[in-house]
Amino acid sequence: MSDKELSWKYVEDLVTEPAEIAQARQNSLEHGVEAVSPATGAQLALLAAASGARNIIEVGTGLGVSGLWLFRGAPEATLTSIDTELDHQQNARRSFTDAGIAAGRARLITGRARDVLPRMNEASYDLVFIDADAASVIEYVEHGLRLARVGGTVVVAHALWRGRVADPAQRDETVADFRSLLRELTDSPAVVTAVSPVGDGLLQLTRIAR
């Protein structure tokens, strides 16, 4: 194992997940649903706390692991979460309830993000988290930047796509989309951009006034 791989493993292992998040993660494993890594979750909580997030929108509910981490950083926030799978959202709702999160703080919308996002109010969210269909990542980020307020942050999971984005030999369409997205955003004067290697890569964009 390389020094970098040891460092990444150390960072992941350093995170101690609260019982309710550990249980949601176990449920995800049992249902074959990939959840954000512990270090990714911790970073989501930090971003939610640092931004004082009150309104959060999430693309990809899963079974609630990422939502619980977001609430950990912003316990008074309202989370709107979109997913195509009703069963997953029902599991997430139970996880939120078990964690003591009031029902009114979690608005779960079952449907395709490309149909739901255009109906969301522009510049209304402090934090936008995208963890869904990688083939649609460019479209989702465009929506996310429209929905985020100035000073708000858009966060994209799997930004290094299974380690393939950094490998020049990999040239499939999803990899090409992530590379194009990273290049364009890094050069954009409208956002401040950073990519963290935690998990499978975490792209972070904060809208700035121009």
Short mmCIF file of N, CA, C and O in Angstrom, two decimals, residues 141-201:
data_model
loop_
_atom_site.label_atom_id
_atom_site.label_comp_id
_atom_site.label_asym_id
_atom_site.label_seq_id
_atom_site.Cartn_x
_atom_site.Cartn_y
_atom_site.Cartn_z
N VAL A 141 -24.99 19.43 -11.61
CA VAL A 141 -24.18 20.55 -11.11
C VAL A 141 -24.72 21.87 -11.63
O VAL A 141 -24.76 22.87 -10.90
N GLU A 142 -25.13 21.90 -12.88
CA GLU A 142 -25.74 23.13 -13.43
C GLU A 142 -26.96 23.53 -12.60
O GLU A 142 -27.13 24.71 -12.25
N HIS A 143 -27.80 22.57 -12.29
CA HIS A 143 -28.96 22.85 -11.43
C HIS A 143 -28.51 23.29 -10.04
O HIS A 143 -29.06 24.23 -9.46
N GLY A 144 -27.50 22.58 -9.50
CA GLY A 144 -27.02 22.91 -8.16
C GLY A 144 -26.54 24.33 -8.05
O GLY A 144 -26.84 25.03 -7.07
N LEU A 145 -25.80 24.80 -9.05
CA LEU A 145 -25.30 26.17 -9.02
C LEU A 145 -26.42 27.18 -9.17
O LEU A 145 -26.33 28.30 -8.65
N ARG A 146 -27.48 26.80 -9.84
CA ARG A 146 -28.66 27.68 -9.94
C ARG A 146 -29.39 27.75 -8.61
O ARG A 146 -29.88 28.80 -8.20
N LEU A 147 -29.43 26.64 -7.89
CA LEU A 147 -30.19 26.57 -6.64
C LEU A 147 -29.43 27.16 -5.46
O LEU A 147 -30.05 27.63 -4.50
N ALA A 148 -28.11 27.13 -5.52
CA ALA A 148 -27.31 27.65 -4.40
C ALA A 148 -27.33 29.17 -4.38
O ALA A 148 -27.23 29.82 -5.42
N ARG A 149 -27.44 29.72 -3.20
CA ARG A 149 -27.35 31.18 -3.04
C ARG A 149 -25.90 31.61 -3.23
O ARG A 149 -24.98 30.78 -3.20
N VAL A 150 -25.68 32.89 -3.44
CA VAL A 150 -24.31 33.40 -3.45
C VAL A 150 -23.71 33.14 -2.06
O VAL A 150 -24.33 33.46 -1.04
N GLY A 151 -22.55 32.55 -2.01
CA GLY A 151 -21.96 32.12 -0.75
C GLY A 151 -22.32 30.70 -0.39
O GLY A 151 -21.75 30.13 0.54
N GLY A 152 -23.27 30.12 -1.13
CA GLY A 152 -23.65 28.74 -0.91
C GLY A 152 -22.70 27.78 -1.61
O GLY A 152 -21.94 28.16 -2.50
N THR A 153 -22.75 26.52 -1.19
CA THR A 153 -21.79 25.53 -1.68
C THR A 153 -22.49 24.33 -2.31
O THR A 153 -23.48 23.84 -1.78
N VAL A 154 -21.96 23.89 -3.44
CA VAL A 154 -22.39 22.67 -4.11
C VAL A 154 -21.31 21.62 -3.90
O VAL A 154 -20.13 21.90 -4.12
N VAL A 155 -21.71 20.44 -3.46
CA VAL A 155 -20.76 19.36 -3.17
C VAL A 155 -21.13 18.15 -4.01
O VAL A 155 -22.29 17.76 -4.07
N VAL A 156 -20.13 17.56 -4.67
CA VAL A 156 -20.38 16.45 -5.58
C VAL A 156 -19.54 15.25 -5.16
O VAL A 156 -18.31 15.33 -5.10
N ALA A 157 -20.22 14.15 -4.86
CA ALA A 157 -19.52 12.92 -4.50
C ALA A 157 -18.99 12.22 -5.75
O ALA A 157 -19.42 12.50 -6.88
N HIS A 158 -18.03 11.32 -5.54
CA HIS A 158 -17.47 10.48 -6.63
C HIS A 158 -16.79 11.31 -7.71
O HIS A 158 -16.77 10.92 -8.88
N ALA A 159 -16.22 12.45 -7.32
CA ALA A 159 -15.63 13.34 -8.32
C ALA A 159 -14.39 12.75 -8.99
O ALA A 159 -13.97 13.22 -10.05
N LEU A 160 -13.80 11.74 -8.37
CA LEU A 160 -12.63 11.08 -8.99
C LEU A 160 -13.01 9.73 -9.58
O LEU A 160 -12.15 9.00 -10.08
N TRP A 161 -14.27 9.41 -9.54
CA TRP A 161 -14.92 8.27 -10.19
C TRP A 161 -14.06 7.00 -10.19
O TRP A 161 -13.46 6.62 -11.17
N ARG A 162 -14.07 6.36 -9.03
CA ARG A 162 -13.40 5.05 -8.85
C ARG A 162 -11.90 5.11 -9.15
O ARG A 162 -11.30 4.13 -9.56
N GLY A 163 -11.31 6.29 -8.97
CA GLY A 163 -9.89 6.45 -9.26
C GLY A 163 -9.57 6.54 -10.74
O GLY A 163 -8.40 6.62 -11.12
N ARG A 164 -10.59 6.60 -11.59
CA ARG A 164 -10.38 6.55 -13.03
C ARG A 164 -10.10 7.92 -13.63
O ARG A 164 -9.45 8.03 -14.68
N VAL A 165 -10.58 8.99 -12.98
CA VAL A 165 -10.39 10.34 -13.53
C VAL A 165 -8.90 10.69 -13.63
O VAL A 165 -8.47 11.34 -14.59
N ALA A 166 -8.13 10.23 -12.66
CA ALA A 166 -6.70 10.56 -12.64
C ALA A 166 -5.87 9.68 -13.58
O ALA A 166 -4.69 9.96 -13.80
N ASP A 167 -6.48 8.65 -14.13
CA ASP A 167 -5.75 7.71 -14.99
C ASP A 167 -5.96 8.10 -16.45
O ASP A 167 -7.06 7.95 -16.99
N PRO A 168 -4.93 8.60 -17.13
CA PRO A 168 -5.09 9.06 -18.52
C PRO A 168 -5.51 7.96 -19.48
O PRO A 168 -5.99 8.24 -20.58
N ALA A 169 -5.34 6.70 -19.09
CA ALA A 169 -5.72 5.61 -19.96
C ALA A 169 -7.23 5.38 -19.96
O ALA A 169 -7.76 4.70 -20.85
N GLN A 170 -7.92 5.96 -18.98
CA GLN A 170 -9.37 5.79 -18.88
C GLN A 170 -10.06 6.90 -19.66
O GLN A 170 -9.84 8.08 -19.39
N ARG A 171 -10.95 6.52 -20.59
CA ARG A 171 -11.54 7.53 -21.46
C ARG A 171 -13.03 7.31 -21.71
O ARG A 171 -13.57 7.76 -22.72
N ASP A 172 -13.69 6.60 -20.80
CA ASP A 172 -15.13 6.38 -21.01
C ASP A 172 -15.89 7.69 -20.79
O ASP A 172 -15.34 8.69 -20.29
N GLU A 173 -17.16 7.69 -21.13
CA GLU A 173 -17.94 8.93 -21.15
C GLU A 173 -18.08 9.56 -19.77
O GLU A 173 -17.98 10.78 -19.63
N THR A 174 -18.29 8.73 -18.74
CA THR A 174 -18.44 9.28 -17.39
C THR A 174 -17.16 9.94 -16.92
O THR A 174 -17.17 11.03 -16.35
N VAL A 175 -16.03 9.28 -17.16
CA VAL A 175 -14.73 9.86 -16.81
C VAL A 175 -14.52 11.17 -17.55
O VAL A 175 -14.08 12.18 -16.96
N ALA A 176 -14.85 11.18 -18.84
CA ALA A 176 -14.69 12.40 -19.64
C ALA A 176 -15.55 13.53 -19.09
O ALA A 176 -15.12 14.70 -19.05
N ASP A 177 -16.77 13.20 -18.64
CA ASP A 177 -17.65 14.22 -18.08
C ASP A 177 -17.07 14.81 -16.80
O ASP A 177 -17.10 16.03 -16.60
N PHE A 178 -16.55 13.96 -15.93
CA PHE A 178 -15.97 14.47 -14.69
C PHE A 178 -14.74 15.33 -14.98
O PHE A 178 -14.55 16.39 -14.37
N ARG A 179 -13.90 14.90 -15.91
CA ARG A 179 -12.72 15.70 -16.24
C ARG A 179 -13.12 17.05 -16.81
O ARG A 179 -12.55 18.09 -16.44
N SER A 180 -14.09 17.06 -17.69
CA SER A 180 -14.56 18.31 -18.28
C SER A 180 -15.13 19.23 -17.21
O SER A 180 -14.84 20.43 -17.17
N LEU A 181 -15.91 18.65 -16.31
CA LEU A 181 -16.50 19.43 -15.22
C LEU A 181 -15.42 20.04 -14.33
O LEU A 181 -15.47 21.24 -14.01
N LEU A 182 -14.44 19.25 -13.96
CA LEU A 182 -13.36 19.74 -13.09
C LEU A 182 -12.57 20.85 -13.77
O LEU A 182 -12.24 21.87 -13.14
N ARG A 183 -12.26 20.69 -15.05
CA ARG A 183 -11.51 21.73 -15.77
C ARG A 183 -12.29 23.03 -15.85
O ARG A 183 -11.76 24.11 -15.57
N GLU A 184 -13.55 22.92 -16.24
CA GLU A 184 -14.35 24.13 -16.43
C GLU A 184 -14.56 24.87 -15.11
O GLU A 184 -14.48 26.10 -15.06
N LEU A 185 -14.84 24.14 -14.05
CA LEU A 185 -15.10 24.78 -12.78
C LEU A 185 -13.85 25.39 -12.16
O LEU A 185 -13.90 26.44 -11.54
N THR A 186 -12.72 24.72 -12.36
CA THR A 186 -11.46 25.26 -11.84
C THR A 186 -11.13 26.61 -12.47
O THR A 186 -10.56 27.49 -11.82
N ASP A 187 -11.53 26.78 -13.74
CA ASP A 187 -11.25 28.03 -14.45
C ASP A 187 -12.36 29.07 -14.33
O ASP A 187 -12.21 30.19 -14.83
N SER A 188 -13.47 28.71 -13.70
CA SER A 188 -14.61 29.62 -13.64
C SER A 188 -14.42 30.71 -12.60
O SER A 188 -14.07 30.43 -11.45
N PRO A 189 -14.68 31.98 -12.96
CA PRO A 189 -14.59 33.07 -11.99
C PRO A 189 -15.82 33.16 -11.09
O PRO A 189 -15.84 33.95 -10.16
N ALA A 190 -16.83 32.32 -11.37
CA ALA A 190 -18.08 32.41 -10.61
C ALA A 190 -18.06 31.57 -9.34
O ALA A 190 -18.95 31.70 -8.50
N VAL A 191 -17.07 30.68 -9.22
CA VAL A 191 -17.02 29.79 -8.06
C VAL A 191 -15.59 29.66 -7.54
O VAL A 191 -14.62 29.86 -8.28
N VAL A 192 -15.49 29.34 -6.26
CA VAL A 192 -14.23 28.89 -5.68
C VAL A 192 -14.32 27.37 -5.59
O VAL A 192 -15.29 26.83 -5.06
N THR A 193 -13.32 26.69 -6.14
CA THR A 193 -13.40 25.24 -6.32
C THR A 193 -12.27 24.53 -5.58
O THR A 193 -11.12 25.00 -5.58
N ALA A 194 -12.61 23.39 -4.96
CA ALA A 194 -11.59 22.53 -4.36
C ALA A 194 -12.04 21.09 -4.52
O ALA A 194 -13.24 20.80 -4.50
N VAL A 195 -11.08 20.19 -4.71
CA VAL A 195 -11.37 18.76 -4.79
C VAL A 195 -10.63 18.07 -3.65
O VAL A 195 -9.41 18.21 -3.53
N SER A 196 -11.36 17.34 -2.84
CA SER A 196 -10.76 16.56 -1.75
C SER A 196 -10.71 15.10 -2.17
O SER A 196 -11.64 14.60 -2.81
N PRO A 197 -9.64 14.37 -1.82
CA PRO A 197 -9.56 12.96 -2.19
C PRO A 197 -10.32 12.03 -1.26
O PRO A 197 -10.27 10.81 -1.45
N VAL A 198 -11.02 12.53 -0.26
CA VAL A 198 -11.73 11.63 0.65
C VAL A 198 -12.76 10.81 -0.10
O VAL A 198 -13.33 11.25 -1.11
N GLY A 199 -12.99 9.61 0.38
CA GLY A 199 -13.94 8.73 -0.28
C GLY A 199 -13.50 8.47 -1.70
O GLY A 199 -12.37 8.06 -1.97
N ASP A 200 -14.38 8.76 -2.62
CA ASP A 200 -14.11 8.59 -4.04
C ASP A 200 -13.90 9.95 -4.71
O ASP A 200 -14.10 10.09 -5.91
N GLY A 201 -13.51 10.92 -3.91
CA GLY A 201 -13.32 12.27 -4.41
C GLY A 201 -14.53 13.14 -4.11
O GLY A 201 -15.67 12.73 -4.36
#
